[in-house]
């Protein structure tokens, strides 16, 4: 090979590459009309199937494709009819083997249609709940709330009307009968495999009770339903959009259905919504600045501030901070003799500088929370004040609780039931950055009082297992709330303090138990307010966990777009996005 | 030669078998539980999943995935361990029983204790308030049972059982007595001295490895545990991006790298040579993630003046349609990642080539060629170059697997859904079917690459022959 020939090849290849590269480059033009809305999501949702999906991004996308009977209005937060014609007829006083039941009779909108023109019927409702209860379908969260749905009764004379019976003791009885996505039976079970099963039969399913043939039928239906096909190709709901592209790791595109039945009833402005999957924030920001993305949520506080203070960029965008409806707190193991008294736990709370957490770690996008309800909750108790950071107060509280350095080794200790315990703390954190920062902050303060803190970084799954077995000291947790009435039973009632239960702090106060149980059945708003306020006060006093802050969402939206911002996740309502006049 | 190739191909069979066994075994040692992942509710860090009646569901999934089967055709375990332990689907409980077996050295005793305890707890929970053990004590009892790593826990369980003695309320006193004595046995009976003795168990073909490998041999790589799609289709879509990226970057690595190395070796221009060498060292030692982030920040947005906005941001790639046509159209988005990869690689190749050429430069055949009156160019390309190329062939052998393995750093920074990211996501998502397939594919290509390199040696150097 001669030199000439070689260098010709070299230059040839380089030319081809750079020519094509530069030729196809150049900034993208921004769309003039909002035919396409581009939204950034940080991870691939993997499945678009409300029963099976496991990510919040999936729930967001499913909200555009699937419709429930009722859902919360993103602006007013009221529960409004979607597929249902109007409020259900409520009839109480039913009995299901000793469980009190309330019947909700719904009527489905006459105009509601699936994409092939077939009407949405009560059969589709029944199919959706039956498939969720199929023992071989891993519909974990659906199975969780459907335990309160006692039975479903169809009407032979009208295929749009049916009655759903829910457990009357459950505070969200009406919501659980109406707020899940409806699936078209003829799309998801074309062979009618689930037809031969009764709802009650599936509800009471126990292994080994069905004949082998019927068991196999259930297995077959579940195998079909969980195929990737029903999560990425055949994705059918009664909502305004249909799935047109699912490109793993890149993009999920939805297009508006032609002649959609709900036109004029529900907002559905963009012709097409693209969810761009961009994990790295730097990449997402460069795309945002370039104009390839119109909506970006979950911006880190630092970048959010930088964008806002940049005179060029801040003109191109609008910035929103809707509440995230989450509470960050440190779970404390109340069953550990070290933390079995309120004074010690209050001392722990006083060791965390919440102002620093809010101002420095979260750049001001959060507020301190004193107790179990989010400040945006209508039943939030405004009289409680978050515990203030004070090492001196923490020290004196520890003394009150009996912690003294009796053996002069620098570490506080106390004697309980004849046994001496030293106050050493294991702080378990997982990969979340804020949790780790708070752990370091806590360690610094605690060490000023001579308390050694050992920060263990572990997988959250393992931490959770230990928490459920009360085999831990302290670990950060997030409490999610929605704007329905908050059920405190799962996290704070002593009945939930059992292996596998979510009362991982091990909180137990008979008065609080009583109030929490009353809240579940109380209907009167004034009385509810009283109960909620009292329970918050009790928990505030007992301080079973260390309450930290409620963070705010940080949302950047192109200023060419008008958009409804909401307290509901993900903080905006993309269906309402329209081009600014 | 043909004999040699056949021999090598035959030898690759046991190599691949060994690789499959190692990959399979390693995956079983990784933390994480695919059955839990498949059945768990939405779980993010620091958030407790909603409660739900998932116990039965978890158990069914555990069995469906075959996790209750033995790992391999045989196992060698201390006498203290029961090979049937794996059939218990509850992970934390399994771990605690296992440590109890080590502690007491008595496999059968622990299994008996486990059977009695679990049914006792179930019975008591069913009885609720009428049970002979209070709710609080029962909770404590269950918790101890699920995390019993010490004899102390057993003693405490025994105590809780003893204070629960109200035979007229308790359904089965006999059951309680038997449980008491099984716990006593575990506490009191001395640990045998040969509890560690390795015992050989033969499991036959009903094992996890056999299940997987026989599917693979039938061409079925299984389904992804993450989204239920066939593993082949996941790899196919990721491979498109990675091949495209790798092909360009390999071309742009070798084609300028080799002449640059030769130039550095033979050039007399000291000043130019030194500055080039500094540049090459600089590029070689620049961390890839840093270079990539810099290029991304400066050249994909108009932040630093509109003239720096040369390349589109990676988001535009997300909007492209896939397929080969799409790839050609999206070459602009690949420009920066390719530049990053090849700058770094080129520096490495140039260094290798330079060193190898310097070694050859002073050999007598070069002097001979010059003495025969050949020009410098002819000496360089006809004599020095083929001989200095030898180490390049070894590197070329590594190129084949590199073609498909992708670069994780680049793929993450530039948001390219290629093989590197697929592998990363699959490992952390415990999607073992995908991981196995990618690793086996990598293994096959590594073997092929090495065979190719060996054959190229023969072609390039008449002194090498394998017959």
PDB file of C-alpha atoms in Angstrom, chain A residues 429-540:
ATOM      1  CA  UNK A 429     -28.959   5.475  54.145  1.00  0.00           C
ATOM      2  CA  UNK A 430     -29.401   4.307  50.566  1.00  0.00           C
ATOM      3  CA  UNK A 431     -28.404   5.925  47.293  1.00  0.00           C
ATOM      4  CA  UNK A 432     -30.562   9.101  47.547  1.00  0.00           C
ATOM      5  CA  UNK A 433     -28.297  12.126  47.889  1.00  0.00           C
ATOM      6  CA  UNK A 434     -30.387  14.183  50.286  1.00  0.00           C
ATOM      7  CA  UNK A 435     -30.647  11.298  52.726  1.00  0.00           C
ATOM      8  CA  UNK A 436     -26.874  11.020  52.777  1.00  0.00           C
ATOM      9  CA  UNK A 437     -26.409  14.752  53.302  1.00  0.00           C
ATOM     10  CA  UNK A 438     -28.851  14.746  56.198  1.00  0.00           C
ATOM     11  CA  UNK A 439     -27.035  11.778  57.711  1.00  0.00           C
ATOM     12  CA  UNK A 440     -23.764  13.720  57.675  1.00  0.00           C
ATOM     13  CA  UNK A 441     -25.478  16.778  59.145  1.00  0.00           C
ATOM     14  CA  UNK A 442     -26.966  14.658  61.910  1.00  0.00           C
ATOM     15  CA  UNK A 443     -23.643  12.968  62.609  1.00  0.00           C
ATOM     16  CA  UNK A 444     -21.882  16.302  63.028  1.00  0.00           C
ATOM     17  CA  UNK A 445     -24.446  17.564  65.553  1.00  0.00           C
ATOM     18  CA  UNK A 446     -24.655  14.282  67.451  1.00  0.00           C
ATOM     19  CA  UNK A 447     -20.919  14.069  67.824  1.00  0.00           C
ATOM     20  CA  UNK A 448     -20.912  17.465  69.531  1.00  0.00           C
ATOM     21  CA  UNK A 449     -22.869  15.705  72.289  1.00  0.00           C
ATOM     22  CA  UNK A 450     -20.532  12.732  72.300  1.00  0.00           C
ATOM     23  CA  UNK A 451     -22.960  10.439  70.462  1.00  0.00           C
ATOM     24  CA  UNK A 452     -21.098   8.298  67.921  1.00  0.00           C
ATOM     25  CA  UNK A 453     -23.056   7.970  64.663  1.00  0.00           C
ATOM     26  CA  UNK A 454     -22.254   5.236  62.219  1.00  0.00           C
ATOM     27  CA  UNK A 455     -23.545   5.943  58.706  1.00  0.00           C
ATOM     28  CA  UNK A 456     -24.212   2.714  56.784  1.00  0.00           C
ATOM     29  CA  UNK A 457     -24.856   2.970  53.092  1.00  0.00           C
ATOM     30  CA  UNK A 458     -26.939   0.044  51.896  1.00  0.00           C
ATOM     31  CA  UNK A 459     -29.485  -0.923  49.292  1.00  0.00           C
ATOM     32  CA  UNK A 460     -32.895   0.467  50.239  1.00  0.00           C
ATOM     33  CA  UNK A 461     -34.507  -2.942  49.830  1.00  0.00           C
ATOM     34  CA  UNK A 462     -32.323  -4.323  52.606  1.00  0.00           C
ATOM     35  CA  UNK A 463     -32.899  -1.313  54.838  1.00  0.00           C
ATOM     36  CA  UNK A 464     -36.640  -1.766  54.349  1.00  0.00           C
ATOM     37  CA  UNK A 465     -36.496  -5.412  55.343  1.00  0.00           C
ATOM     38  CA  UNK A 466     -34.651  -4.472  58.511  1.00  0.00           C
ATOM     39  CA  UNK A 467     -37.130  -1.697  59.222  1.00  0.00           C
ATOM     40  CA  UNK A 468     -40.025  -4.104  58.917  1.00  0.00           C
ATOM     41  CA  UNK A 469     -38.278  -6.382  61.402  1.00  0.00           C
ATOM     42  CA  UNK A 470     -37.471  -3.432  63.731  1.00  0.00           C
ATOM     43  CA  UNK A 471     -33.816  -4.169  63.284  1.00  0.00           C
ATOM     44  CA  UNK A 472     -32.549  -0.603  62.808  1.00  0.00           C
ATOM     45  CA  UNK A 473     -31.929   2.697  64.621  1.00  0.00           C
ATOM     46  CA  UNK A 474     -32.584   5.597  62.279  1.00  0.00           C
ATOM     47  CA  UNK A 475     -33.163   5.885  58.550  1.00  0.00           C
ATOM     48  CA  UNK A 476     -34.610   8.562  56.250  1.00  0.00           C
ATOM     49  CA  UNK A 477     -37.985   7.941  54.605  1.00  0.00           C
ATOM     50  CA  UNK A 478     -40.419   9.732  52.335  1.00  0.00           C
ATOM     51  CA  UNK A 479     -44.124   9.901  53.056  1.00  0.00           C
ATOM     52  CA  UNK A 480     -46.271  10.492  49.990  1.00  0.00           C
ATOM     53  CA  UNK A 481     -49.716  11.978  50.328  1.00  0.00           C
ATOM     54  CA  UNK A 482     -52.478  12.795  47.925  1.00  0.00           C
ATOM     55  CA  UNK A 483     -55.115  15.380  48.429  1.00  0.00           C
ATOM     56  CA  UNK A 484     -57.748  12.866  49.324  1.00  0.00           C
ATOM     57  CA  UNK A 485     -58.309  12.567  53.047  1.00  0.00           C
ATOM     58  CA  UNK A 486     -55.133  11.092  54.429  1.00  0.00           C
ATOM     59  CA  UNK A 487     -55.486   7.664  55.988  1.00  0.00           C
ATOM     60  CA  UNK A 488     -53.068   7.542  58.895  1.00  0.00           C
ATOM     61  CA  UNK A 489     -53.766   3.886  59.605  1.00  0.00           C
ATOM     62  CA  UNK A 490     -50.929   2.359  57.568  1.00  0.00           C
ATOM     63  CA  UNK A 491     -48.097   4.340  59.106  1.00  0.00           C
ATOM     64  CA  UNK A 492     -49.240   5.364  62.567  1.00  0.00           C
ATOM     65  CA  UNK A 493     -51.823   2.923  63.925  1.00  0.00           C
ATOM     66  CA  UNK A 494     -50.476   0.300  66.320  1.00  0.00           C
ATOM     67  CA  UNK A 495     -52.232  -2.452  64.305  1.00  0.00           C
ATOM     68  CA  UNK A 496     -49.860  -1.673  61.452  1.00  0.00           C
ATOM     69  CA  UNK A 497     -46.984  -2.291  63.818  1.00  0.00           C
ATOM     70  CA  UNK A 498     -46.532  -5.923  62.869  1.00  0.00           C
ATOM     71  CA  UNK A 499     -43.973  -7.741  60.741  1.00  0.00           C
ATOM     72  CA  UNK A 500     -44.386  -6.429  57.216  1.00  0.00           C
ATOM     73  CA  UNK A 501     -46.596  -3.547  58.395  1.00  0.00           C
ATOM     74  CA  UNK A 502     -45.757   0.019  57.459  1.00  0.00           C
ATOM     75  CA  UNK A 503     -45.696   1.411  60.998  1.00  0.00           C
ATOM     76  CA  UNK A 504     -41.947   0.923  60.902  1.00  0.00           C
ATOM     77  CA  UNK A 505     -41.346   3.385  63.734  1.00  0.00           C
ATOM     78  CA  UNK A 506     -43.355   1.104  65.995  1.00  0.00           C
ATOM     79  CA  UNK A 507     -45.518   4.025  67.131  1.00  0.00           C
ATOM     80  CA  UNK A 508     -48.225   3.120  69.558  1.00  0.00           C
ATOM     81  CA  UNK A 509     -50.523   5.476  71.450  1.00  0.00           C
ATOM     82  CA  UNK A 510     -54.020   4.236  72.372  1.00  0.00           C
ATOM     83  CA  UNK A 511     -55.540   7.702  72.035  1.00  0.00           C
ATOM     84  CA  UNK A 512     -53.983   8.191  68.601  1.00  0.00           C
ATOM     85  CA  UNK A 513     -55.223   4.717  67.588  1.00  0.00           C
ATOM     86  CA  UNK A 514     -58.729   5.670  68.606  1.00  0.00           C
ATOM     87  CA  UNK A 515     -58.605   8.941  66.653  1.00  0.00           C
ATOM     88  CA  UNK A 516     -57.103   7.318  63.561  1.00  0.00           C
ATOM     89  CA  UNK A 517     -59.881   4.724  63.565  1.00  0.00           C
ATOM     90  CA  UNK A 518     -62.537   7.425  63.989  1.00  0.00           C
ATOM     91  CA  UNK A 519     -61.124   9.444  61.096  1.00  0.00           C
ATOM     92  CA  UNK A 520     -61.623   6.457  58.815  1.00  0.00           C
ATOM     93  CA  UNK A 521     -65.380   6.484  59.267  1.00  0.00           C
ATOM     94  CA  UNK A 522     -66.168  10.092  60.143  1.00  0.00           C
ATOM     95  CA  UNK A 523     -68.025  12.062  57.460  1.00  0.00           C
ATOM     96  CA  UNK A 524     -68.571  15.416  59.149  1.00  0.00           C
ATOM     97  CA  UNK A 525     -65.934  17.924  58.003  1.00  0.00           C
ATOM     98  CA  UNK A 526     -65.796  19.959  61.225  1.00  0.00           C
ATOM     99  CA  UNK A 527     -65.492  16.901  63.366  1.00  0.00           C
ATOM    100  CA  UNK A 528     -62.821  15.575  60.993  1.00  0.00           C
ATOM    101  CA  UNK A 529     -60.819  18.745  61.370  1.00  0.00           C
ATOM    102  CA  UNK A 530     -60.966  18.372  65.117  1.00  0.00           C
ATOM    103  CA  UNK A 531     -59.826  14.750  64.959  1.00  0.00           C
ATOM    104  CA  UNK A 532     -57.014  15.422  62.508  1.00  0.00           C
ATOM    105  CA  UNK A 533     -55.750  18.384  64.530  1.00  0.00           C
ATOM    106  CA  UNK A 534     -55.722  16.351  67.703  1.00  0.00           C
ATOM    107  CA  UNK A 535     -53.921  13.410  66.130  1.00  0.00           C
ATOM    108  CA  UNK A 536     -51.251  15.692  64.688  1.00  0.00           C
ATOM    109  CA  UNK A 537     -50.802  17.221  68.092  1.00  0.00           C
ATOM    110  CA  UNK A 538     -50.396  13.810  69.719  1.00  0.00           C
ATOM    111  CA  UNK A 539     -47.875  12.647  67.171  1.00  0.00           C
ATOM    112  CA  UNK A 540     -46.059  15.965  67.452  1.00  0.00           C
TER     113      UNK A 540
END
